[in-house]
Tab-separated table of C-alpha atoms in Angstrom:
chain	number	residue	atom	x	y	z
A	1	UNK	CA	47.446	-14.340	-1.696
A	2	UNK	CA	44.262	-16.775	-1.731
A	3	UNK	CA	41.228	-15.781	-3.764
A	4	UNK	CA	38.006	-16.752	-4.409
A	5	UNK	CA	38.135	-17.428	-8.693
A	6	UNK	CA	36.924	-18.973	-11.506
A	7	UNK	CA	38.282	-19.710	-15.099
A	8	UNK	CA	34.962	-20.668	-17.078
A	9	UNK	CA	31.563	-19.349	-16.425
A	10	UNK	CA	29.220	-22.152	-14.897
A	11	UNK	CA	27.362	-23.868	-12.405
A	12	UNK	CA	29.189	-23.623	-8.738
A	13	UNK	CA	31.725	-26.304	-9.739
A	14	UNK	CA	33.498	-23.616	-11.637
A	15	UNK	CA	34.205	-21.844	-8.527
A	16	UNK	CA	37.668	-22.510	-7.021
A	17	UNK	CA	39.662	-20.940	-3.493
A	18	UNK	CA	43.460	-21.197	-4.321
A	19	UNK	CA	46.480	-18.638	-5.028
A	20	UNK	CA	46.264	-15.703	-6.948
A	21	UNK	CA	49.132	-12.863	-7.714
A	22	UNK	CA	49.399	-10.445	-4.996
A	23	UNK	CA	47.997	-7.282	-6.450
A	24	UNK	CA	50.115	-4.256	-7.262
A	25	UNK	CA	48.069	-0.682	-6.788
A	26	UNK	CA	48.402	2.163	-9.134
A	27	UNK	CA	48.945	5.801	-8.340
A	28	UNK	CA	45.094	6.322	-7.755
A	29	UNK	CA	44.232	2.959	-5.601
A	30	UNK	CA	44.384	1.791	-2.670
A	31	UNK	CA	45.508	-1.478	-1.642
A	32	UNK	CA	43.238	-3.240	1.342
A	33	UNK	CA	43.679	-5.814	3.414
A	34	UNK	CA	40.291	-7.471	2.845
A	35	UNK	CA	38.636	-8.779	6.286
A	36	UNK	CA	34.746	-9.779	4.299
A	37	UNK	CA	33.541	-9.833	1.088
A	38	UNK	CA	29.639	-9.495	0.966
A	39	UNK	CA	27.517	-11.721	-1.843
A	40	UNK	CA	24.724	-10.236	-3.933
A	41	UNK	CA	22.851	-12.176	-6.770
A	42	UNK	CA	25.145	-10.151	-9.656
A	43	UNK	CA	28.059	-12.795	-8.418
A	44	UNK	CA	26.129	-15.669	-9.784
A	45	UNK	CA	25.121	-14.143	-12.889
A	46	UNK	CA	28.724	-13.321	-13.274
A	47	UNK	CA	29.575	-16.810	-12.634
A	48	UNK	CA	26.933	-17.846	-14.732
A	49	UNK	CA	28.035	-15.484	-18.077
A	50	UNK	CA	24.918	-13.421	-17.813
A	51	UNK	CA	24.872	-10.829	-19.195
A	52	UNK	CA	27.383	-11.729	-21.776
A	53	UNK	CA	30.818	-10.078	-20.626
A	54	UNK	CA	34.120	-10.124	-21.919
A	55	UNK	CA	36.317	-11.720	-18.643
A	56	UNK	CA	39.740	-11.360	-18.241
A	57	UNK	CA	39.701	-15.386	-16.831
A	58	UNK	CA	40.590	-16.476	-13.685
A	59	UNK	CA	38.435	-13.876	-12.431
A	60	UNK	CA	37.362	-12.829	-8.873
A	61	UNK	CA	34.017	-11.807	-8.376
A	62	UNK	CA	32.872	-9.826	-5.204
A	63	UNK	CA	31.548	-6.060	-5.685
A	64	UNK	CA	30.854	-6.174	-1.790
A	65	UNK	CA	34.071	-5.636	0.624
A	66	UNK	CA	35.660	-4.393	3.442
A	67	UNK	CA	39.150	-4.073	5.304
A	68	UNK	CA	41.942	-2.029	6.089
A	69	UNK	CA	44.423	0.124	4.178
A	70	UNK	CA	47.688	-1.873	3.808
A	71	UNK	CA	48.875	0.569	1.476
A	72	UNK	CA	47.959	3.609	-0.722
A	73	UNK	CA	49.303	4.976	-4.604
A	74	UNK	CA	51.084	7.928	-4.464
A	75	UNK	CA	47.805	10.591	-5.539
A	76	UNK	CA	45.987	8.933	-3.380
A	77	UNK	CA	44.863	11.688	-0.425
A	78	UNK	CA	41.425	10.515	1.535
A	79	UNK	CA	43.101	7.349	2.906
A	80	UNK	CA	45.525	6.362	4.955
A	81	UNK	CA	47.071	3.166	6.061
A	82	UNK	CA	44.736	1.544	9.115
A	83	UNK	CA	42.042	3.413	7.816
A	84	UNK	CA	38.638	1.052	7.304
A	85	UNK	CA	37.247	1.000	4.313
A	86	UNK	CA	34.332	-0.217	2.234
A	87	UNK	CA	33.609	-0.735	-1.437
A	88	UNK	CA	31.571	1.197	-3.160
A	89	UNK	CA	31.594	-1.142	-6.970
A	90	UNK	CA	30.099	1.233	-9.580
A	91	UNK	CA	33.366	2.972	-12.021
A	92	UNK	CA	32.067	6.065	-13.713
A	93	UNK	CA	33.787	7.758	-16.677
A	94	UNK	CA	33.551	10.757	-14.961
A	95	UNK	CA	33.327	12.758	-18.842
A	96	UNK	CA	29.565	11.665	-20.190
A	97	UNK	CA	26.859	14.215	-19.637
A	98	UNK	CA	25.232	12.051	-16.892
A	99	UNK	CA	28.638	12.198	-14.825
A	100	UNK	CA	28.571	16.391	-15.113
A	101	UNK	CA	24.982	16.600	-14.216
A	102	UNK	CA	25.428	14.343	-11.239
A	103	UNK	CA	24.001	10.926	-11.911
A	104	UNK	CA	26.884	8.977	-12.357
A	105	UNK	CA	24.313	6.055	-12.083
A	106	UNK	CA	23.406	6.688	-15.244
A	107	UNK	CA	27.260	6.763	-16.658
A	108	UNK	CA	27.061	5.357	-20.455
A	109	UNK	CA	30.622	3.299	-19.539
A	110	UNK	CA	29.053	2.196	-15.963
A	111	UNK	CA	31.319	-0.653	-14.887
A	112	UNK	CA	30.694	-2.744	-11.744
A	113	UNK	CA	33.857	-4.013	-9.764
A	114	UNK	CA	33.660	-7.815	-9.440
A	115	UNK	CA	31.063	-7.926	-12.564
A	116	UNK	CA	32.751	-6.380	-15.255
A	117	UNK	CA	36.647	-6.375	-13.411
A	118	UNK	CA	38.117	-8.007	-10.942
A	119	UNK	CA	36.414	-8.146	-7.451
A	120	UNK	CA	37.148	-8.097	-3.997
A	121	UNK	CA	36.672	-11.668	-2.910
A	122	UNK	CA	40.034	-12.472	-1.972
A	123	UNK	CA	42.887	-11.720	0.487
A	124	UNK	CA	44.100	-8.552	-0.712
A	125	UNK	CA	42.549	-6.331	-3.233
A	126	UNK	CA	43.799	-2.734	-5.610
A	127	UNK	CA	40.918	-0.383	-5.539
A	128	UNK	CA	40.740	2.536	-6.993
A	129	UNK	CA	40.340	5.614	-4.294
A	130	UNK	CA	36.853	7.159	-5.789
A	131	UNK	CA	35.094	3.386	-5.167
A	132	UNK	CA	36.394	3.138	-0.999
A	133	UNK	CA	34.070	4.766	1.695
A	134	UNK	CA	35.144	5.533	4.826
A	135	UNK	CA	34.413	2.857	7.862
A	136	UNK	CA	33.937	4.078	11.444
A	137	UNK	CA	35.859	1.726	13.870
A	138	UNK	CA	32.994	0.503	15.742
A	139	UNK	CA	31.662	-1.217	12.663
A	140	UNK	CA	32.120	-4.939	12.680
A	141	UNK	CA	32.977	-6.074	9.317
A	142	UNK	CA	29.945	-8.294	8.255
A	143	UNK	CA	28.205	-4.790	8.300
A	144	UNK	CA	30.729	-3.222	6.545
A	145	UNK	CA	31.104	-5.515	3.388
A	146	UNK	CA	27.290	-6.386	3.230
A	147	UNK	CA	26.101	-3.033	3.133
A	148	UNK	CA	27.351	-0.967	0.519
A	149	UNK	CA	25.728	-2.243	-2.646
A	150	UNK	CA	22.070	-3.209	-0.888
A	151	UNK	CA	21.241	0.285	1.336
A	152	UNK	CA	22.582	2.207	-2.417
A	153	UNK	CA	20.666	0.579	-4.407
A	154	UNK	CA	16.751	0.099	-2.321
A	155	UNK	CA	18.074	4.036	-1.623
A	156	UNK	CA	18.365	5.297	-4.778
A	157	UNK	CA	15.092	3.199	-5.856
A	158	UNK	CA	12.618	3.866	-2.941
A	159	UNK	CA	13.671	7.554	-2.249
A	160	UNK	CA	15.744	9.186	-5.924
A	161	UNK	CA	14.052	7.119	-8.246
A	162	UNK	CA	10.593	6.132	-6.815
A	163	UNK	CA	10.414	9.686	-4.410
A	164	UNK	CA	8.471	7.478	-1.803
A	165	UNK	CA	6.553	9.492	0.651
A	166	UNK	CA	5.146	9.168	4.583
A	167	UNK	CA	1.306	8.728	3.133
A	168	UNK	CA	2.180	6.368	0.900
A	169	UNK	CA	2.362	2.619	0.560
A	170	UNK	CA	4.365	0.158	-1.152
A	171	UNK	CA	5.006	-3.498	-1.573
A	172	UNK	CA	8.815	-4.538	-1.307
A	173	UNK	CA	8.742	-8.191	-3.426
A	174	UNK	CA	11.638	-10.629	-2.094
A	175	UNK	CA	11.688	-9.018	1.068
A	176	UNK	CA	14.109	-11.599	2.756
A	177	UNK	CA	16.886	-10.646	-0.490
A	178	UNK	CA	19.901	-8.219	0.507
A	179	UNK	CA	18.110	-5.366	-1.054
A	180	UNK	CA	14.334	-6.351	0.010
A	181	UNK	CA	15.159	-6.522	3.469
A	182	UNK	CA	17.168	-2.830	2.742
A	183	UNK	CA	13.971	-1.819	0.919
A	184	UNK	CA	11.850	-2.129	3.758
A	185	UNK	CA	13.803	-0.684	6.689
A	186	UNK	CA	14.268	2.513	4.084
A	187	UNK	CA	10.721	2.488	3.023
A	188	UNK	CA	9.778	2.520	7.110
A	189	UNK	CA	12.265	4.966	7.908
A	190	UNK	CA	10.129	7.569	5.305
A	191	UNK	CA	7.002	6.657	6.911
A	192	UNK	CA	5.338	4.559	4.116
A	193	UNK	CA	3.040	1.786	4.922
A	194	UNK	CA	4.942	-1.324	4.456
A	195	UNK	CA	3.917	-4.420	2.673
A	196	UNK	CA	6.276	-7.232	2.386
A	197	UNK	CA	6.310	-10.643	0.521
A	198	UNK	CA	8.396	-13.677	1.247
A	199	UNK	CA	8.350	-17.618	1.303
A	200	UNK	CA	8.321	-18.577	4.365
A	201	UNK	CA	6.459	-17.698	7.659
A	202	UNK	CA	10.092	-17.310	9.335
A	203	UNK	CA	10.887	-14.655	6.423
A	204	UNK	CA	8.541	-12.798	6.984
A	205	UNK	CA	8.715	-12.421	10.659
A	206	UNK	CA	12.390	-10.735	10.037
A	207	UNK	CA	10.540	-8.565	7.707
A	208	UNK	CA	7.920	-7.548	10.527
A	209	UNK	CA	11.283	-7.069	12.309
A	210	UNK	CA	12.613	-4.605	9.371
A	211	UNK	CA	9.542	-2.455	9.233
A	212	UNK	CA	7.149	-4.228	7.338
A	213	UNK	CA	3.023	-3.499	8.511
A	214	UNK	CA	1.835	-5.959	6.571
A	215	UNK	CA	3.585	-9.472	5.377
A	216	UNK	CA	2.277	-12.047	2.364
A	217	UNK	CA	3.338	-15.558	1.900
A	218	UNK	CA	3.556	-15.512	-1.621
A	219	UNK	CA	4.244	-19.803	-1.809
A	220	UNK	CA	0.680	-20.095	-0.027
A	221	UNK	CA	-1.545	-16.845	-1.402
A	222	UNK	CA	-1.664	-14.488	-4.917
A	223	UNK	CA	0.390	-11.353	-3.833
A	224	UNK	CA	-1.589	-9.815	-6.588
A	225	UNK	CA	-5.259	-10.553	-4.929
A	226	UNK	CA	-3.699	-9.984	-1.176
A	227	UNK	CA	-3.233	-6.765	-1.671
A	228	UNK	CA	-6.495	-5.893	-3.482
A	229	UNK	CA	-8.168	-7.442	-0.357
A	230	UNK	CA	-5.611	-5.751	2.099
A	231	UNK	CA	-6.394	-1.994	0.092
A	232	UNK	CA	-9.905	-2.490	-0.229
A	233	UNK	CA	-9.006	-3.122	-4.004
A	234	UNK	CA	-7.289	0.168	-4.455
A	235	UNK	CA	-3.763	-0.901	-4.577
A	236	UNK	CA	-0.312	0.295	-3.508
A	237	UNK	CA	1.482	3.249	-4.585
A	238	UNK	CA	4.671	1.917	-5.397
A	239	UNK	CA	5.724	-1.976	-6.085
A	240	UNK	CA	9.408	-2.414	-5.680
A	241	UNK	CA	10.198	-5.468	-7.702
A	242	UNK	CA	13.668	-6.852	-8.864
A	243	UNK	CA	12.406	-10.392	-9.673
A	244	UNK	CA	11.331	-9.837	-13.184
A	245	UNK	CA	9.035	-12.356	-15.752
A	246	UNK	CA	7.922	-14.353	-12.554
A	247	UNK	CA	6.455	-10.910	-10.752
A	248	UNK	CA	5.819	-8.437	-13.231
A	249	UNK	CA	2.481	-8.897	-14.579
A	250	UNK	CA	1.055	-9.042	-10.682
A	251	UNK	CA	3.240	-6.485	-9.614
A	252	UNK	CA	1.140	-4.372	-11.756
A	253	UNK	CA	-2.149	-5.997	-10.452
A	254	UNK	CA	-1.110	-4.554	-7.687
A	255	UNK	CA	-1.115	-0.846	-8.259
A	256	UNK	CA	-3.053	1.936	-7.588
A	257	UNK	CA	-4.019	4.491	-10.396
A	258	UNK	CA	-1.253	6.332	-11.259
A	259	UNK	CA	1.093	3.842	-9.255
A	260	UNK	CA	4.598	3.027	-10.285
A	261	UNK	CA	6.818	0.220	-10.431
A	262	UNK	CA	10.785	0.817	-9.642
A	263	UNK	CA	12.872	-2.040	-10.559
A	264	UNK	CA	16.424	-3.113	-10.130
A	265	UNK	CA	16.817	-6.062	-11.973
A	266	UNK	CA	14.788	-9.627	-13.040
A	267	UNK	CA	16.808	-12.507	-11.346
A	268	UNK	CA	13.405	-14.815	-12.871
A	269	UNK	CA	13.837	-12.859	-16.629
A	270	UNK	CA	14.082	-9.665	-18.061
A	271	UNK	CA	11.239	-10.052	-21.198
A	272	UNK	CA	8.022	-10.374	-19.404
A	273	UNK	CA	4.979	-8.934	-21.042
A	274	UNK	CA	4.583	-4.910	-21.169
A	275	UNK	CA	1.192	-5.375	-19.783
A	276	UNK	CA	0.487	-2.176	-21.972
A	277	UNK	CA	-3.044	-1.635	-21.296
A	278	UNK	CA	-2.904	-1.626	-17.991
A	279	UNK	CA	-0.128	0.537	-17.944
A	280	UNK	CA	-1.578	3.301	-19.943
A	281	UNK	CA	-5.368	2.692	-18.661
A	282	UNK	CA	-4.641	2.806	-14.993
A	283	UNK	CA	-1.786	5.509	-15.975
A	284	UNK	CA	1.117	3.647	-14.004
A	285	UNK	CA	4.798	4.039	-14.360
A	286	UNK	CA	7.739	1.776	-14.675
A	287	UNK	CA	11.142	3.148	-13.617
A	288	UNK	CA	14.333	1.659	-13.914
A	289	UNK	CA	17.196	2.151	-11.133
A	290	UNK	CA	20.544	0.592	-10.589
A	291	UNK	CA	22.950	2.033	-8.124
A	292	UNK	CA	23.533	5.465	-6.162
A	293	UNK	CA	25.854	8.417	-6.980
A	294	UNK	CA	28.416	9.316	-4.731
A	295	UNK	CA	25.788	11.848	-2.466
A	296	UNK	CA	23.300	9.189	-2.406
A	297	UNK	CA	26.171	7.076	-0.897
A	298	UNK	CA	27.013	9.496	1.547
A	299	UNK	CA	22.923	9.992	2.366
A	300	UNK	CA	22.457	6.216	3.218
A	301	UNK	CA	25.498	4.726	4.755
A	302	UNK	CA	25.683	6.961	7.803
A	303	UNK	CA	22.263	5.550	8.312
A	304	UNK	CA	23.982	2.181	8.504
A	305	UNK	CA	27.141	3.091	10.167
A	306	UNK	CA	24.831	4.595	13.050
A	307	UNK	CA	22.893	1.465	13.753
A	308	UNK	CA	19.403	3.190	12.265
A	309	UNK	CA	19.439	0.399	9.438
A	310	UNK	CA	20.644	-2.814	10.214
A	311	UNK	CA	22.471	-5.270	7.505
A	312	UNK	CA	21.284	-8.163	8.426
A	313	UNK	CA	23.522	-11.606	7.683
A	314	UNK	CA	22.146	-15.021	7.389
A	315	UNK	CA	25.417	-16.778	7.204
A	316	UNK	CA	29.131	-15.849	7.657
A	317	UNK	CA	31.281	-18.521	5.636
A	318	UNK	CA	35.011	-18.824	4.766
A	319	UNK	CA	36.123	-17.964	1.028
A	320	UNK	CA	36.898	-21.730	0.670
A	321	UNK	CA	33.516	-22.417	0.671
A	322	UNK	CA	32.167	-19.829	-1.492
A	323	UNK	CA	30.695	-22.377	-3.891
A	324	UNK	CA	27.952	-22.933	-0.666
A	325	UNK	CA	27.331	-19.181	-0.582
A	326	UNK	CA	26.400	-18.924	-4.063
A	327	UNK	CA	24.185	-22.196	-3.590
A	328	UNK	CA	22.528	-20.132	-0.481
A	329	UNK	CA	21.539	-17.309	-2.940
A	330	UNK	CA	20.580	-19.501	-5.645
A	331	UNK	CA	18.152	-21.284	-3.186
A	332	UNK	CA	16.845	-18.328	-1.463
A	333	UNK	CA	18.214	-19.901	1.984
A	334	UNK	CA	17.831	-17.689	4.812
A	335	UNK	CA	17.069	-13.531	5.923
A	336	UNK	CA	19.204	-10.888	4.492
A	337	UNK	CA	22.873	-10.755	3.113
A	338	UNK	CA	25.978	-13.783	2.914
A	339	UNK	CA	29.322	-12.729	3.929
A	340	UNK	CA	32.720	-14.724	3.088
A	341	UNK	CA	36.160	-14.035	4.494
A	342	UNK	CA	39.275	-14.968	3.834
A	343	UNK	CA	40.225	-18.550	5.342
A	344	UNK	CA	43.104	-16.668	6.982
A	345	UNK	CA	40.634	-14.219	8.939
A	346	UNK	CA	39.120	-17.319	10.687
C-alpha cells in the first residue's frame, strides 16, 4: 500500500508518500479501506517530536479517518465488511479507575492513534474495533474523516467539561481551527451567546455562518478590551482557548466573576503565566479537557451525521501532498478542517 510517513521528526521535508507493508489485523481490529484521512494540529506536533514520544520510525500519522471494512479479526462483532466507518483515536486501558467510572478521557495510559501509534493516513489501515464508529451511507467522506476528533473534543469541552448553558456567553479563540469552528456551532446549538475571534474578515464571516453573534479581528483589535466594551466590561462566562502562552493572560481579561477557562491544548506554549491573582480575586476557573468517552461520542456525532453541525473543509488534497496540508495548518490558511486521500481515491 502507499502511506503518508516519516522516519525523523522535523520540519515538512521529513514528510514522505511512498510504500508501506500492507497491514495485517488482529483478532480485535478491523481492517479499512481508507477513502480520507482528516488533519488536526497534533499531526504536526507529532511530526515535529512534541511532546517527546518514543516512535516506532517510519511512522504514519493521521488520528482522523474514514472508509470501508475490507476485512474484520475473528472477535470482531459490530462490523461487517462494506460497513463505513470512522475513527475514533483515543486507546483506553479499559482497567484504571477513570475507565470504571466512565471517563475514559481521563485514562492514566491514554494513547492517541496516529500520535502515539501508527495512524490512519494511508491506503489501508488495522484498527482496533472499540476506536471505529459507525458511518451512515449518505455521509460523504470529507465529513466523515474530519469530524471525529473536532465535534469530541469542543463537545466534551463546551458541554462535559465547561457545562455551557442557553444564558450564557462565551468566547471561542481560533474560531476558523477544526475545533473553533466545532466550538461555535456546539456553543449555538445550547443557546449561548457566541463570540468568536479570527484573523481575517473572511474568517470570521464563516464564523457568523457557524453561529457566532458577535466576531473580533484579533490581527486589528485587543480581544481582551473588545469584549470588555462588547459586555459593558462585565465579561464572558466561559473563554474556550486552545492557543496557550500567546492567549492566556487575555483570555482571562476576558472573564466575568466567577468565569472559567476550558482548554484543550497551547499550539503558541504550554507555560504562560498563572495569572494567580486574578484567578483567585475574580474567583475564575481553569479546566483542562482533551477528548470524549465513548457516550459523549455517541451524543455528538449523530449531530454531525444528521447535517445539524456541519464539518466544514477548506481544502481536500491527495496524500502525496501532505507536506502542503501540514504547511496549511501551520499557516492558519483557510476555514475549518484539511482532508487528504489516498492518491488512488482521486
Amino acid at each position: 500500500m502507499k502511506a503518508v510517513q516519516f522516519s525523523e521528526h522535523g520540519d515538512r521535508d521529513v514528510i514522505e508518500y511512498g510504500d508501506f507493508p500492507d497491514p495485517e489485523i488482529e483478532r480485535d481490529e478491523v481492517l479499512v479501506d481508507i477513502k480520507a484521512g482528516g488533519l488536526n494540529f497534533l499531526d504536526v506536533w507529532t511530526r515535529r517530536g512534541l511532546p517527546i514520544i518514543d516512535l516506532d520510525f517510519p511512522h504514519i500519522p493521521g488520528s482522523d479517518g474514514a472508509g470501508v471494512v475490507q476485512d474484520v479479526g475473528d472477535e470482531v462483532t459490530r462490523f461487517e465488511v462494506g460497513d463505513h466507518v470512522a475513527v475514533q483515536p483515543g486507546k483506553y486501558c479499559g482497567k484504571c479507575e477513570f475507565c470504571r467510572d466512565g471517563e475514559e478521557s481521563m485514562c492514566v495510559s491514554y494513547h492517541l492513534i496516529g500520535e502515539h501509534i501508527r495512524g490512519v493516513h494511508s491506503e489501508l489501515a488495522a484498527v482496533p474495533e472499540e476506536n471505529l464508529v459507525a458511518v451512515p451511507e449518505h455521509v460523504d467522506w470529507e465529513t466523515a474523516a474530519s469530524a471525529s476528533l473536532v465535534f469530541q473534543t469542543a463537545w466534551r469541552m463546551l458541554i462535559s467539561r465547561g457545562e455551557l448553558g442557553p444564558s450564557e456567553s462565551v468566547l471561542v479563540l481560533g474560531a476558523s481551527g477544526g475545533v473553533g469552528h466545532a466550538a461555535v456551532q456546539i456553543a449555538d446549538y445550547v443557546g449561548a451567546e457566541v463570540y468568536a475571534t479570527a484573523s481575517t474578515d473572511e474568517k470570521l464571516s464563516y464564523a457568523e455562518d457557524c453561529g457566532a453573534d458577535h466576531v473580533i479581528n484579533y490581527e486589528d483589535e485587543d480581544f481582551a478590551n473588545e469584549i470588555r466594551e462588547m459586555t459593558g466590561k462585565r465579561g464572558v462566562d466561559m473563554v474556550v482557548d486552545h492557543i496557550g502562552d500567546a492567549t492566556y493572560p487575555d483570555s482571562l481579561k476576558s472573564l466575568a466573576k466567577g468565569g472559567r477557562i476550558v482548554t484543550c491544548g497551547a499550539t503558541t506554549g504550554g507555560n504562560p503565566g498563572a495569572g494567580l491573582n486574578r484567578i483567585f480575586w475574580n474567583q475564575l476557573s481553569v479546566i483542562g479537557s482533551t477528548m470524549a468517552t465513548p457516550g459523549e461520542i455517541d451524543d455528538v456525532l449523530p449531530l454531525v451525521w444528521d447535517g445539524t453541525f456541519e464539518s466544514h473543509v477548506r481544502a481536500s488534497l491527495p496524500m502525496s501532498e501532505a507536506a502542503r496540508a501540514h504547511e496549511m495548518l501551520e499557516e492558519r490558511e483557510g476555514f475549518g478542517s484539511v482532508v487528504v486521500k489516498p492518491d488512488s481515491e482521486l
